Short mmCIF file of C-alpha atoms and ligand atoms in Angstrom, two decimals:
data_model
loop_
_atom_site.label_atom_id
_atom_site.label_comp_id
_atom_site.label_asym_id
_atom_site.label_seq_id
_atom_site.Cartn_x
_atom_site.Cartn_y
_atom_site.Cartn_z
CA UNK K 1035 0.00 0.00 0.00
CA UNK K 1036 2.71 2.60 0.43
CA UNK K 1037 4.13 1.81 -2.94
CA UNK K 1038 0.52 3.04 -4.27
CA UNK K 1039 0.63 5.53 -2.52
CA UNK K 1040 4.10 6.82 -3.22
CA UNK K 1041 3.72 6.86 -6.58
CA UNK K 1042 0.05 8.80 -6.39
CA UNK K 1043 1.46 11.44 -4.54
CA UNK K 1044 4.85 11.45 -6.67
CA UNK K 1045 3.05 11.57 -10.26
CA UNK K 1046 0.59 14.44 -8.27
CA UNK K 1047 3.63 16.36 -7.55
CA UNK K 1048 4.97 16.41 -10.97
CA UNK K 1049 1.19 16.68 -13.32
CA UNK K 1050 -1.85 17.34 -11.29
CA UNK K 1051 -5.02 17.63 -12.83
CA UNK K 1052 -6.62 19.87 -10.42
CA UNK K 1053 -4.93 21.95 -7.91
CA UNK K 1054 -4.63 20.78 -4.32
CA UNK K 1055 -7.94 18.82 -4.50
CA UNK K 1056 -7.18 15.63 -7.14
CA UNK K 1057 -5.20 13.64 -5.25
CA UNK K 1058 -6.18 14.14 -1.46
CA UNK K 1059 -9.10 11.92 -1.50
CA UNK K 1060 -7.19 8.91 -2.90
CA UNK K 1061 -4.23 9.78 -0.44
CA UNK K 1062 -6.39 9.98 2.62
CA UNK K 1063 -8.61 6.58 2.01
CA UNK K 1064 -5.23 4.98 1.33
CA UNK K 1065 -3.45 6.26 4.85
CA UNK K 1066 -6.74 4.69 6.66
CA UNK K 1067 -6.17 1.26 4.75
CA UNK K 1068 -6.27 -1.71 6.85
CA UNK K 1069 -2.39 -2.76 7.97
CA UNK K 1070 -2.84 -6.13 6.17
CA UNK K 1071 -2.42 -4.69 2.75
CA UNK K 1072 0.80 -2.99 3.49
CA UNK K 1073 3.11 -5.09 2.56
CA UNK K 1074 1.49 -5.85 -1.43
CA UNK K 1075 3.97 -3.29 -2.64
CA UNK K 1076 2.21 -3.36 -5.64
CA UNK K 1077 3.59 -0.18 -7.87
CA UNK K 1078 0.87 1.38 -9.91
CA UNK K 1079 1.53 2.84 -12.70
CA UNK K 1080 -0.60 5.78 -14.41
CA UNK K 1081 -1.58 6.19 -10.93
CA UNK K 1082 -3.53 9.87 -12.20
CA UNK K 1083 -5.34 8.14 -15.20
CA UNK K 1084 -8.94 8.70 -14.95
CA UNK K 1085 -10.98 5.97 -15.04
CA UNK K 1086 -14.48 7.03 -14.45
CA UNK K 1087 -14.86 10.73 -16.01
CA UNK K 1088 -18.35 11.55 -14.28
CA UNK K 1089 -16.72 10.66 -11.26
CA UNK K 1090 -13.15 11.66 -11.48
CA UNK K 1091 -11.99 8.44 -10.20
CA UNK K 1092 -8.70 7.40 -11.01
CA UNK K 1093 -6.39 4.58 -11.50
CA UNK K 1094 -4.80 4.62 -8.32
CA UNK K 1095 -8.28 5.40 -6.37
CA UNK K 1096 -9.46 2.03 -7.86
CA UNK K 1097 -6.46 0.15 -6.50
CA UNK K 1098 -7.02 1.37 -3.29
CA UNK K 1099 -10.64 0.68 -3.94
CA UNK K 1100 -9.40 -2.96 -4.33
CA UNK K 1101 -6.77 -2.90 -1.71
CA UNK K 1102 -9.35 -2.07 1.08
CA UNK K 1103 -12.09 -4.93 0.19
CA UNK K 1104 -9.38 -7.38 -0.59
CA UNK K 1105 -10.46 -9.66 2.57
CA UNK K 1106 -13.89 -9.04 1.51
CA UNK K 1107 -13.86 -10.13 -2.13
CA UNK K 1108 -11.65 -13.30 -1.82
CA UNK K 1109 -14.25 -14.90 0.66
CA UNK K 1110 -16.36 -15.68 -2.57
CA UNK K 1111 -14.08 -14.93 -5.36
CA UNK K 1112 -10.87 -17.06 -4.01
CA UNK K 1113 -9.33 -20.03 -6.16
CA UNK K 1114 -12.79 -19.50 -8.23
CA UNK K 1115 -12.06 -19.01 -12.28
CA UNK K 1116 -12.44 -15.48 -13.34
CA UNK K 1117 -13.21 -13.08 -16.04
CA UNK K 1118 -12.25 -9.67 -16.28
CA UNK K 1119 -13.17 -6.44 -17.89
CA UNK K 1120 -9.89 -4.64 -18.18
CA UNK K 1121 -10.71 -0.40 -19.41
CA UNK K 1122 -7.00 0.75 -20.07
CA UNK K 1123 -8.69 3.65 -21.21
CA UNK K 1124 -12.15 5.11 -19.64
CA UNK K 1125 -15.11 2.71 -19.03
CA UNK K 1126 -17.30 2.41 -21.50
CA UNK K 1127 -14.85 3.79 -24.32
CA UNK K 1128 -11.60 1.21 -23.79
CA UNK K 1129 -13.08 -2.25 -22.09
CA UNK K 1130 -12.89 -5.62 -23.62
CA UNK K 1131 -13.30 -8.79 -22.07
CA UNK K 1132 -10.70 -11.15 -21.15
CA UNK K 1133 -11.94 -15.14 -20.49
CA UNK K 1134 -8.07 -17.08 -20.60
CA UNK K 1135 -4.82 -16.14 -19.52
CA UNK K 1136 -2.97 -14.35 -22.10
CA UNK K 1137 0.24 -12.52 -20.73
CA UNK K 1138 1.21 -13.07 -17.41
CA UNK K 1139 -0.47 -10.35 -15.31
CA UNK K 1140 1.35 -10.09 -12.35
CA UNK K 1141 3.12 -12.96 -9.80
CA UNK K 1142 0.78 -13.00 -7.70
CA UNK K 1143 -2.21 -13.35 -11.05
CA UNK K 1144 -2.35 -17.54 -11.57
CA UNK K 1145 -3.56 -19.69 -14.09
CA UNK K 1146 -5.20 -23.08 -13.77
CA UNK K 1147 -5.18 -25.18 -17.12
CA UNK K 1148 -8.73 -26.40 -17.56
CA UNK K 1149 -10.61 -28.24 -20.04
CA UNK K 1150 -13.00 -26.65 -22.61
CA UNK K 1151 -16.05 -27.99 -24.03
CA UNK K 1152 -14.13 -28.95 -27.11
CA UNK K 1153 -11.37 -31.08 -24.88
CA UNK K 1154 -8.68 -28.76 -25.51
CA UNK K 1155 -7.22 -27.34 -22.41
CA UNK K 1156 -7.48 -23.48 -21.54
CA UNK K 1157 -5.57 -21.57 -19.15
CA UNK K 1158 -7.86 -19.63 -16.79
CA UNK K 1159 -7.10 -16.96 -14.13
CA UNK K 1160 -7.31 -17.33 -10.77
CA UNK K 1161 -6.47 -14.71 -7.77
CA UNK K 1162 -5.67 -16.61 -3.90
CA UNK K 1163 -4.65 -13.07 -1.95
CA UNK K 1164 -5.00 -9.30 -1.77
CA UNK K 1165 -1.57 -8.86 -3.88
CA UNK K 1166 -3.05 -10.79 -6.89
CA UNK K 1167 -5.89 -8.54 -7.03
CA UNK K 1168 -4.16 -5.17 -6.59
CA UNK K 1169 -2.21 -6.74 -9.31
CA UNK K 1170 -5.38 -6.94 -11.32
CA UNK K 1171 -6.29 -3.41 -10.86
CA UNK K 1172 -2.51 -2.57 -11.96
CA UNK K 1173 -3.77 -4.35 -15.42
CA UNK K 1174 -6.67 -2.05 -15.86
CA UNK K 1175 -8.88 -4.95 -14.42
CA UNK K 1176 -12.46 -3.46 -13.57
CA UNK K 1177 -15.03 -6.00 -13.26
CA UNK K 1178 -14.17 -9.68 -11.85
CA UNK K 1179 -16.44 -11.94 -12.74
CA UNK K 1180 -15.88 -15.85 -11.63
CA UNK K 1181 -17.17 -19.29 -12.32
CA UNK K 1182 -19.63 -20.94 -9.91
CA UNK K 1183 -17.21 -23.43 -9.10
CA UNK K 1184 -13.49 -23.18 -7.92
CA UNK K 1185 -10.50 -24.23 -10.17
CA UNK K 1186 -10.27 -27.40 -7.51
CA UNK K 1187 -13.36 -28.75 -8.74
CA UNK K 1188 -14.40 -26.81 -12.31
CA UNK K 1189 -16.67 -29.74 -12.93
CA UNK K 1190 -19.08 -29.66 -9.69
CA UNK K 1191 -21.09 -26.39 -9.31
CA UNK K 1192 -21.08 -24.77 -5.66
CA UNK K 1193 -22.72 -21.62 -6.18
CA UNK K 1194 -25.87 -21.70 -8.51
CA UNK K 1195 -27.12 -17.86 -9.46
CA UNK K 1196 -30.21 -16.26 -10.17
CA UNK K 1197 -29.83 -13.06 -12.13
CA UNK K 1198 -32.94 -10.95 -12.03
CA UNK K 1199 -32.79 -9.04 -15.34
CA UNK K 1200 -35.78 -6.20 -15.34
CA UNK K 1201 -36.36 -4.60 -18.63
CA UNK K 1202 -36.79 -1.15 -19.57
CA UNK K 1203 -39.30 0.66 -17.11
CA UNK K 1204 -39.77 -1.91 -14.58
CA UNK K 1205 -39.69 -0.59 -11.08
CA UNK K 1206 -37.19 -1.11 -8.47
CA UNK K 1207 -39.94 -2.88 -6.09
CA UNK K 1208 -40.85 -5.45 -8.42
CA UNK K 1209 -37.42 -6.08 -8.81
CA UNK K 1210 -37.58 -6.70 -5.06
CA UNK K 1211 -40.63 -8.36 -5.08
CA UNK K 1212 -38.72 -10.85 -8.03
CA UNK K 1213 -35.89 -11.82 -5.34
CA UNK K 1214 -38.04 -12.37 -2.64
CA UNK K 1215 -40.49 -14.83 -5.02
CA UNK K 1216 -36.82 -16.73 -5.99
CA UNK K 1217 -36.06 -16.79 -2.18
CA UNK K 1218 -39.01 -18.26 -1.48
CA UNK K 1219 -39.54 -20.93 -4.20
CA UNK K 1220 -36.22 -22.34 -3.09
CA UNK K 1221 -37.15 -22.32 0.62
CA UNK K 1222 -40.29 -24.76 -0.85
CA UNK K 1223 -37.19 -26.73 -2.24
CA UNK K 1224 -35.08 -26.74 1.12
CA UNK K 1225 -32.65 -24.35 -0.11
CA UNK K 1226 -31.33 -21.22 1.61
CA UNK K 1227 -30.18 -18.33 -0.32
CA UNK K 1228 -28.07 -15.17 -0.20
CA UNK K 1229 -28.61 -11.52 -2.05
CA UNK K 1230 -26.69 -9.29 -4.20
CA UNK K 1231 -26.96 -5.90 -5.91
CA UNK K 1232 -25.23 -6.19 -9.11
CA UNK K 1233 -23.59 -2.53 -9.04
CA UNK K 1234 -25.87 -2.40 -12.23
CA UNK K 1235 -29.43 -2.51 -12.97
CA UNK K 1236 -30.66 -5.89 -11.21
CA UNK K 1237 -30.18 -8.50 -8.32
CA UNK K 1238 -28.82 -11.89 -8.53
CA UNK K 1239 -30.27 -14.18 -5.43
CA UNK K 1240 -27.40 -17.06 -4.43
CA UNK K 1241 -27.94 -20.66 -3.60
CA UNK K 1242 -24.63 -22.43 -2.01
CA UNK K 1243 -24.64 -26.00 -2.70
CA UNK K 1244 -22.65 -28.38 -0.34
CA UNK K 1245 -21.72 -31.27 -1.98
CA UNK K 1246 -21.63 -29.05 -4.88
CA UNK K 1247 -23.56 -30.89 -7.69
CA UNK K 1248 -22.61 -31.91 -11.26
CA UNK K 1249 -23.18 -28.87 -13.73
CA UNK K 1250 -26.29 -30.83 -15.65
CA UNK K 1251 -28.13 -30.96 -12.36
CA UNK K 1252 -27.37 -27.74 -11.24
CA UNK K 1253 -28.51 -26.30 -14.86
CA UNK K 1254 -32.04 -27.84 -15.07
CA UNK K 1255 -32.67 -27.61 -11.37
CA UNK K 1256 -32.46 -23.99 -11.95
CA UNK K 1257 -34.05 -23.67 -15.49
CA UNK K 1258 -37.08 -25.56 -14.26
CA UNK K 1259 -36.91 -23.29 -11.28
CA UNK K 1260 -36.93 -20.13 -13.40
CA UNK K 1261 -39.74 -21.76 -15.95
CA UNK K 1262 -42.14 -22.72 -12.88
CA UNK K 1263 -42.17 -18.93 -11.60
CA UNK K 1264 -42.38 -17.60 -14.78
CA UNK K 1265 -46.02 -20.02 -15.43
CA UNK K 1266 -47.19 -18.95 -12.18
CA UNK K 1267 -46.63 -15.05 -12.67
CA UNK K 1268 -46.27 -14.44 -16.83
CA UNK K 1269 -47.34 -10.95 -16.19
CA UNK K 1270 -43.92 -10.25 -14.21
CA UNK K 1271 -41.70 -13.11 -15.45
CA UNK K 1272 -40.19 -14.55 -18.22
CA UNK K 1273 -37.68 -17.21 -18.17
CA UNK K 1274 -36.32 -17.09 -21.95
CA UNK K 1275 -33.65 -14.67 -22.96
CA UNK K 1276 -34.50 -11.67 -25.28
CA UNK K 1277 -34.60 -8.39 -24.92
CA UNK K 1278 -38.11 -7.95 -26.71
CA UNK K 1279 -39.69 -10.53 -23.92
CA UNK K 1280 -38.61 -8.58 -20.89
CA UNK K 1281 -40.76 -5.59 -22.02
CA UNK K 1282 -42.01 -4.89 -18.81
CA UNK K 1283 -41.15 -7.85 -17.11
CA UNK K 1284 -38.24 -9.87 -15.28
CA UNK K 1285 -35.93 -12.40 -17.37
CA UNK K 1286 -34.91 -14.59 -14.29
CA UNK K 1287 -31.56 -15.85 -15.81
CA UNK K 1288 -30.96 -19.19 -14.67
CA UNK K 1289 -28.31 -19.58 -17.85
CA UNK K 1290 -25.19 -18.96 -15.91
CA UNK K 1291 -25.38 -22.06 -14.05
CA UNK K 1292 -23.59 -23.65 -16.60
CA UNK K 1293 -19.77 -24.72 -16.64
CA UNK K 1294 -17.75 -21.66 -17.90
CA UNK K 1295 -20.36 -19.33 -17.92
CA UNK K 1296 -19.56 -16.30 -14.93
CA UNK K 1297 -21.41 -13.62 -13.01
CA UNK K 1298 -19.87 -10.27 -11.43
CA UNK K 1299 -18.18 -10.99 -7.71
CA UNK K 1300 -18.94 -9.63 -4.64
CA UNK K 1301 -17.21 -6.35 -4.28
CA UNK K 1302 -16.51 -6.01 -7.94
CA UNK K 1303 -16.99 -2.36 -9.20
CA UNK K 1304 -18.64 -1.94 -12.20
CA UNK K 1305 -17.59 -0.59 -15.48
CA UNK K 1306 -20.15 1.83 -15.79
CA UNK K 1307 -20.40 5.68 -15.35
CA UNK K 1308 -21.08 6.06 -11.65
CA UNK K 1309 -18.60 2.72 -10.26
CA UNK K 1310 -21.65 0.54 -9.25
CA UNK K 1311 -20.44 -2.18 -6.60
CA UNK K 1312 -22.05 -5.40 -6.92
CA UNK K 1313 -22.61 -5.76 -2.64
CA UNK K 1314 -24.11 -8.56 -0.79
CA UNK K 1315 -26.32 -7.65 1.18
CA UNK K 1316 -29.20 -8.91 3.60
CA UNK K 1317 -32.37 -10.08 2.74
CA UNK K 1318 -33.70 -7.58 5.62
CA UNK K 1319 -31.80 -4.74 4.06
CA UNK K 1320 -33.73 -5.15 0.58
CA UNK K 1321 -36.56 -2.87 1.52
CA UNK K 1322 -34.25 0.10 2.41
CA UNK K 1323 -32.41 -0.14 -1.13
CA UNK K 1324 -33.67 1.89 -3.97
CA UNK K 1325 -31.29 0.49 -6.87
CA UNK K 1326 -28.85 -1.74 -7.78
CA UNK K 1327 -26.07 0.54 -8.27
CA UNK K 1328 -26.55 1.93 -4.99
CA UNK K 1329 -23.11 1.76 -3.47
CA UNK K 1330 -19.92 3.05 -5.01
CA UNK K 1331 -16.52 3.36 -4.78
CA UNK K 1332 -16.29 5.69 -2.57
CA UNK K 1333 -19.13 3.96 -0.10
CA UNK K 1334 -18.20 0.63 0.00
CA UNK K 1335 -14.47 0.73 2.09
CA UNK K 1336 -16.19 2.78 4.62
CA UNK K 1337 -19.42 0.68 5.05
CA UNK K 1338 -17.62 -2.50 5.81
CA UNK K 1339 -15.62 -0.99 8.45
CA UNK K 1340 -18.97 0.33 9.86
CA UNK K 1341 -20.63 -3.56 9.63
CA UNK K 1342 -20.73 -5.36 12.37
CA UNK K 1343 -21.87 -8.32 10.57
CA UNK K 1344 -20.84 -10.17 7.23
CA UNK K 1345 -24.68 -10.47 5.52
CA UNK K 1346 -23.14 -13.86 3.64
CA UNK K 1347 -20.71 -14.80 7.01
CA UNK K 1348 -22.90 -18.60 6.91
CA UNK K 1349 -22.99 -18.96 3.30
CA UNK K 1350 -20.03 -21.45 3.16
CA UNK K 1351 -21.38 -22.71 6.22
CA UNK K 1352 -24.22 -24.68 5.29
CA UNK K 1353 -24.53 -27.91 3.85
CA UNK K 1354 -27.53 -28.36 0.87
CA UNK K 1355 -27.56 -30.17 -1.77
CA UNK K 1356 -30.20 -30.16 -4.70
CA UNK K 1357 -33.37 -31.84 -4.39
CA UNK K 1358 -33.47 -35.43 -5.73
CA UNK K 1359 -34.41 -35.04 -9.55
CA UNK K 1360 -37.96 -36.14 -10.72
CA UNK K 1361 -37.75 -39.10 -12.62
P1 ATP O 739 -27.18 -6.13 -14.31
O1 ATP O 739 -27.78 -6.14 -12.96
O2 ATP O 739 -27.04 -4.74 -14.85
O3 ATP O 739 -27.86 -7.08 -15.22
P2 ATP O 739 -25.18 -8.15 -14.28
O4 ATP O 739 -23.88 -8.33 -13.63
O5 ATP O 739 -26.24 -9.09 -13.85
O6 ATP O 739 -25.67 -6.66 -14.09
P3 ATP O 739 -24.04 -8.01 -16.94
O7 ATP O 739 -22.79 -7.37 -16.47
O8 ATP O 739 -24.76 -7.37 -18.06
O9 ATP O 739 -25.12 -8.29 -15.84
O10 ATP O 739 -23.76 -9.51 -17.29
C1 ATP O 739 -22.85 -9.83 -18.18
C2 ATP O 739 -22.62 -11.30 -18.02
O11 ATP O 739 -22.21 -11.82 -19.26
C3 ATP O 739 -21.53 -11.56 -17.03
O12 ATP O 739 -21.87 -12.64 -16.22
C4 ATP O 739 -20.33 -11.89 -17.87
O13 ATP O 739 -19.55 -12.88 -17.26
C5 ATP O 739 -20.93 -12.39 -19.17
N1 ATP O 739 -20.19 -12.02 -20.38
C6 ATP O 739 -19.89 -12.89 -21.35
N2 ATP O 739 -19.25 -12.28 -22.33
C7 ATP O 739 -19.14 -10.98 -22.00
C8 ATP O 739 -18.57 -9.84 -22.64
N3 ATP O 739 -17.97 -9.90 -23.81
N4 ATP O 739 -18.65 -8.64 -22.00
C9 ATP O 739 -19.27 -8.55 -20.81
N5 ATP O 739 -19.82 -9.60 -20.16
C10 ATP O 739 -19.77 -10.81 -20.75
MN1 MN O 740 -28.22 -9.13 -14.48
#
């Protein structure tokens, strides 16, 4: 942490952008950083780049962005495969994608060689400490988004999602009300799950599964999930992708419970103009939320020191498994 901030403050000295006021913010958050990040030594270069223009956030402010939720984001995103949107420019002008591991992005950045559909092998990021994702945010990564499985077990599915996609118009308390109804038709399936904001326009409602199930199970499980709500309640739901059939409804996206296919982390910011954080959050906090892209950057690092409580702290805890499949 001192080496990011060292080199903020030196490339401030030499080229602000604004007088006195650019580079204070960043310098301040990054002298309260928690001690255990001290030692990444990560040098970030570029450290004055803007990244966000609406917000004036900069390279450097999204490393220490990244620095201070480290403990935070590898609870779910550890040893899990990810993909990244990397902006070496500003969002939404200079983003692409990234899926495999192309260049080595740092030593503390590693790859795990797994198989694609196709039996050829692919090599596949993976981050196991704070370093390796400062390192990320060296790269220009943005937005992590990882498997539902770790790179111990790529074939077995721990994590199923449900990503609550509203389309244009539809209000933030259906969206709600669309979480809950998921929440609720697992509880009639013995399943507990967890809540996110996606730092964007929707929610995605978690379901750990312990032993984690084989990725065909795990699929149809939730397709036929997604399908049953969307009989009961056509009006508000739709379980088939396409923009033109969300008009006015909820696509409950049950397709990224599928090997390979990802969904944002917890704590990820998002690559969009106001730097969205996808935060988990409690089921009891839902009705005090008003969006999805409610927390930011700059709310996030001092909200989790605030916590007292973890609202996922028993997700890896409990032990459920799918219900036996109708035969
Ligand atoms: P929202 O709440 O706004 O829907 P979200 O996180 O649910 O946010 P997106 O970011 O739109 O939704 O979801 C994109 C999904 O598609 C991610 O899970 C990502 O892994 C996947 N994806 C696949 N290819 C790409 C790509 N080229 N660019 C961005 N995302 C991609
Ligand atoms: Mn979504």
């Amino acid at each position: 942490m001192k080496a990011l901030q060292k080199a903020a403050a030196s490339k401030a000295d030499t080229k602000r952008r604004k007088p006195a006021t650019s580079a204070a913010p960043a310098q301040r958050r990054a002298e309260k950083a928690p001690k255990n990040v001290v030692s990444m030594k990560v040098a970030i270069t570029h450290p004055d780049r803007i990244v966000y223009p609406a917000m004036e956030i900069t390279k450097s402010e999204v490393a220490e962005y990244y620095a201070a939720v480290a403990p935070w984001l590898l609870r779910e995103a550890m040893r899990r495969p990810l993909s990244i949107v990397r902006c070496p420019g500003e969002i939404e002008k200079a983003c692409f994608f990234q899926k495999h591991e192309e260049s080595s992005l740092g030593d503390a950045v590693h790859s795990a060689k797994i198989k694609e559909k196709n039996r050829k092998t692919a090599r596949y990021l993976y981050i196991d400490s704070p370093r390796g994702l400062v390192q990320l945010a060296q790269m220009n990564a943005i937005e992590l988004h990882v498997w539902g499985a770790t790179i111990d077990d790529p074939d077995h599915c721990d994590r199923l999602v449900f990503d609550l996609d509203p389309g244009a118009g539809v209000a933030w308390k259906r969206i709600a009300a669309a979480a809950r109804d998921v929440r609720a038709a697992l509880k009639k399936t013995q399943l507990q799950s967890w809540l996110r904001v996606s730092g964007g326009k929707g929610l995605h409602v978690v379901v750990p599964l312990r032993p984690a199930a084989e990725w065909n199970a795990a699929h149809a499980f939730a397709e036929m999930l997604a399908r049953t709500l969307a009989a009961q309640s056509p009006q508000n739901y739709v379980a088939v992708a396409g923009e033109k059939n969300r008009e006015n409804r909820i696509f409950i996206d049950y397709l990224r419970n599928a090997r390979g296919a990802t969904s944002i982390a917890n704590y990820s910011l998002r690559a969009r103009d106001h730097a969205g954080v996808a935060l988990p959050i409690g089921w009891e906090e839902l009705r005090r939320i008003s969006s999805a892209d409610a927390f930011t950057l700059h709310d996030v690092p001092g909200l989790l020191k605030r916590r007292r409580r973890d609202p996922w702290q028993d997700i890896g805890k409990i032990e459920q498994a799918l219900p036996a499949q109708p035969s």
